[in-house]
Amino acid sequence: MSAIVISNLTRDYGENRGVFDLSLTVGKSEAFGFLGPNGAGKTTTIRHLMGFIKPKVGTVTIDGRDCWRERDIIQKQLGYIPGEIAFFDDMSSAEFLRFTAKYRGTGNAREKEMLDRFDLSPKGKIKKMSKGMKQKIGIVAAFMHDPEVLLLDEPTSGLDPLMQCRFIDLVTEEKKRGKTILMSSHMFDEVERTCHRIGIIRAGRLVALDTTDALRDKHVRPYTVRLDDEQTASAFAKDFDGRQDGVAVTVSTRQTLEQIFLDYYDVSGGDR
Amino acid sequence: MFNFTLYKREMKKSILTLVIFAGVLTIYITMIVQMFDPEMASILNQFSEIMPGVMTAVGMSGTVTTLIGFMSSYLYGMLLLLFPMVYVVLRAHGLIGKYVDRGSIVALVSAPIKRRAIAFTQMKALASGLFLLVSYITLLEIVCSEVVFPGELEIGSILLLNVGLLCLQLFIGGICFLASCVFNDAKYSVGIGAGVPALMYVIQMLANIGGSVENARYATFFTLFDPDGLIAGETAAIAGIVVLFVGACALFVAAIVVFSKKDLHI
């Protein structure tokens, strides 16, 4: 059964911005990666899922409920990390988290666990915090009530590499606990490590929708190099993270997301 | 339909502003009440003779022989119109417009709370703050009058006068709140929310001067609040504040509907 269903969603902001005839589904307990460059329409799609904006054309549902009309019911089991964190500047983060838990009425069962996980001490005004700190507060606020569905809009932006890793671990665990996750990103790596399926959006249109494995295979190019002797081959394999087979070493290069986009751009025949 | 946690937060924020406004008003009201004495009244009357235009423009005219008439002229012509109005403009923006402009409204709408309930709670916070302010003004006026001139003030009239003031300020609040809900940009939500009442007040000042511009009073809602009429218990004056109250309700309902249906690009 699909938890998130987007069908024929269109929202035209003019100048080729927005989303156009977008359809995709995310199954229950599935982690879905939503990739695309800045301004591709990822956030617009998520806003529709959150019930912030009403679809002009098409429908958007979560667990069979309409995301616009029944948003308050959907929100009971939803955790959201906004693409741009803007919380109440006048509050300290502890106050904000306490306020959010009471305001939502959905509790804060996992607040302490989340704070520990991200080495966060909820002191100090939100106003004075760095982007990374605010992002962490956003993560805690999204996960503390242990929701069933998670909509994560570029959740690792502003986090240092260590915290990015911890976040990816968290998402992986949540997926195992049966949560439905839609995570947007412009980085292939983090999506690749967490998500089972990936959709690539470009200029508001879905240009690829496949399993992570299939996409990886498509975009990884292996090269086999023959070297003079086994010793050099072994050193080479070590340096370039390749697979050694006698004097032959197979190394693979991964295309950058940019290159992948260009691939899809070419395939679709430059329809812009 | 109502979220107590949010209401508590907003009231906490309102209280600080309210204390400042109440402080300033305390100084003015106690001063003005103490100024009521025949001699001072004659000095003020002299002012009116010297510069009739200026004094009537700010509503300072008419009967100053009774304490309530004196208060009506010198408090309800300008001070008690403008001070609460500034409070209302500030808070109406702070309750919706500012959140939308800064994007922090996301913290309020990404929760299992209906938009209507959010807007209703914010409206209630605005109205409560105003109610507290006007109640404080009323209490202060009665206490001051009773201390300085015992038995001089007609309590019934001052109560009715302040009910009228509350209706007027609620109406202004309705305009600001609606502007706050309609526009996503602080520039417009404050611009319209503060601009319309300010313009209406300027028209009122012009109309007060009388003469050829007297008909301008039909172009401003301030005309519906007639302090002297309320003191005299005139039906037309009471009808005026009823219209203001009904208008305020309509504006608030419109604001809540707009906020519930609007797209939030956050």
PDB file of C-alpha atoms in Angstrom, chain A residues 11 13 43 47 50-54 56 68 71-72 75-76 80 82 86-91 96 99 102-104 106, chain B residues 3 5-6 8-9 13 99 102-115 118 260-266:
ATOM      1  CA  ARG A  11       1.778  24.197 -10.014  1.00  0.00           C
ATOM      2  CA  TYR A  13       4.930  29.742 -11.065  1.00  0.00           C
ATOM      3  CA  THR A  43      10.211  22.161  -1.879  1.00  0.00           C
ATOM      4  CA  ARG A  47       4.672  22.143   0.531  1.00  0.00           C
ATOM      5  CA  MET A  50       2.323  19.521   4.074  1.00  0.00           C
ATOM      6  CA  GLY A  51      -0.925  21.226   3.078  1.00  0.00           C
ATOM      7  CA  PHE A  52       0.723  24.643   2.921  1.00  0.00           C
ATOM      8  CA  ILE A  53      -0.444  25.147  -0.654  1.00  0.00           C
ATOM      9  CA  LYS A  54      -3.439  23.806  -2.529  1.00  0.00           C
ATOM     10  CA  LYS A  56      -4.018  23.731  -8.809  1.00  0.00           C
ATOM     11  CA  TRP A  68      -5.049  20.096   1.738  1.00  0.00           C
ATOM     12  CA  ARG A  71      -3.977  18.345   6.746  1.00  0.00           C
ATOM     13  CA  ASP A  72      -4.637  18.604  10.460  1.00  0.00           C
ATOM     14  CA  GLN A  75      -0.139  16.123  10.771  1.00  0.00           C
ATOM     15  CA  LYS A  76      -0.811  13.965  13.830  1.00  0.00           C
ATOM     16  CA  TYR A  80       8.667  17.627   8.975  1.00  0.00           C
ATOM     17  CA  PRO A  82      11.612  22.522   6.635  1.00  0.00           C
ATOM     18  CA  ALA A  86      12.778  29.822  10.779  1.00  0.00           C
ATOM     19  CA  PHE A  87      11.626  29.248  14.320  1.00  0.00           C
ATOM     20  CA  PHE A  88      10.623  31.708  17.007  1.00  0.00           C
ATOM     21  CA  ASP A  89      13.626  33.937  17.549  1.00  0.00           C
ATOM     22  CA  ASP A  90      12.466  35.075  20.948  1.00  0.00           C
ATOM     23  CA  MET A  91      12.583  31.580  22.454  1.00  0.00           C
ATOM     24  CA  PHE A  96      10.726  26.115  21.621  1.00  0.00           C
ATOM     25  CA  PHE A  99       6.182  24.838  23.261  1.00  0.00           C
ATOM     26  CA  LYS A 102       2.487  21.133  24.057  1.00  0.00           C
ATOM     27  CA  TYR A 103       1.142  23.045  21.074  1.00  0.00           C
ATOM     28  CA  ARG A 104       0.961  19.974  18.868  1.00  0.00           C
ATOM     29  CA  THR A 106       1.628  14.889  20.313  1.00  0.00           C
TER      30      THR A 106
ATOM     31  CA  ASN B   3      -5.136  26.340  21.187  1.00  0.00           C
ATOM     32  CA  THR B   5      -0.578  26.799  24.461  1.00  0.00           C
ATOM     33  CA  LEU B   6      -0.422  29.281  21.614  1.00  0.00           C
ATOM     34  CA  LYS B   8      -0.561  31.607  26.489  1.00  0.00           C
ATOM     35  CA  ARG B   9       2.529  32.397  24.428  1.00  0.00           C
ATOM     36  CA  LYS B  13       4.157  38.595  24.498  1.00  0.00           C
ATOM     37  CA  TYR B  99       5.130  34.962  11.386  1.00  0.00           C
ATOM     38  CA  ARG B 102       9.596  35.600   8.540  1.00  0.00           C
ATOM     39  CA  GLY B 103       8.506  32.100   7.659  1.00  0.00           C
ATOM     40  CA  SER B 104       8.210  31.053  11.301  1.00  0.00           C
ATOM     41  CA  ILE B 105       4.508  30.390  10.664  1.00  0.00           C
ATOM     42  CA  VAL B 106       5.822  26.988   9.571  1.00  0.00           C
ATOM     43  CA  ALA B 107       6.212  26.074  13.245  1.00  0.00           C
ATOM     44  CA  LEU B 108       2.498  26.778  13.732  1.00  0.00           C
ATOM     45  CA  VAL B 109       1.051  25.168  10.616  1.00  0.00           C
ATOM     46  CA  SER B 110       3.147  21.985  10.666  1.00  0.00           C
ATOM     47  CA  ALA B 111       1.101  20.644  13.536  1.00  0.00           C
ATOM     48  CA  PRO B 112      -2.220  18.844  13.881  1.00  0.00           C
ATOM     49  CA  ILE B 113      -4.016  22.142  14.426  1.00  0.00           C
ATOM     50  CA  LYS B 114      -6.573  23.516  11.984  1.00  0.00           C
ATOM     51  CA  ARG B 115      -5.626  26.838  10.388  1.00  0.00           C
ATOM     52  CA  ILE B 118      -4.629  29.122  14.738  1.00  0.00           C
ATOM     53  CA  SER B 260      -7.529  29.085   6.302  1.00  0.00           C
ATOM     54  CA  LYS B 261      -7.689  29.115   2.517  1.00  0.00           C
ATOM     55  CA  LYS B 262      -4.509  30.884   1.533  1.00  0.00           C
ATOM     56  CA  ASP B 263      -1.392  29.302   0.093  1.00  0.00           C
ATOM     57  CA  LEU B 264       1.602  29.612   2.366  1.00  0.00           C
ATOM     58  CA  HIS B 265       4.825  29.614   0.408  1.00  0.00           C
ATOM     59  CA  ILE B 266       7.023  28.757   3.333  1.00  0.00           C
TER      60      ILE B 266
END
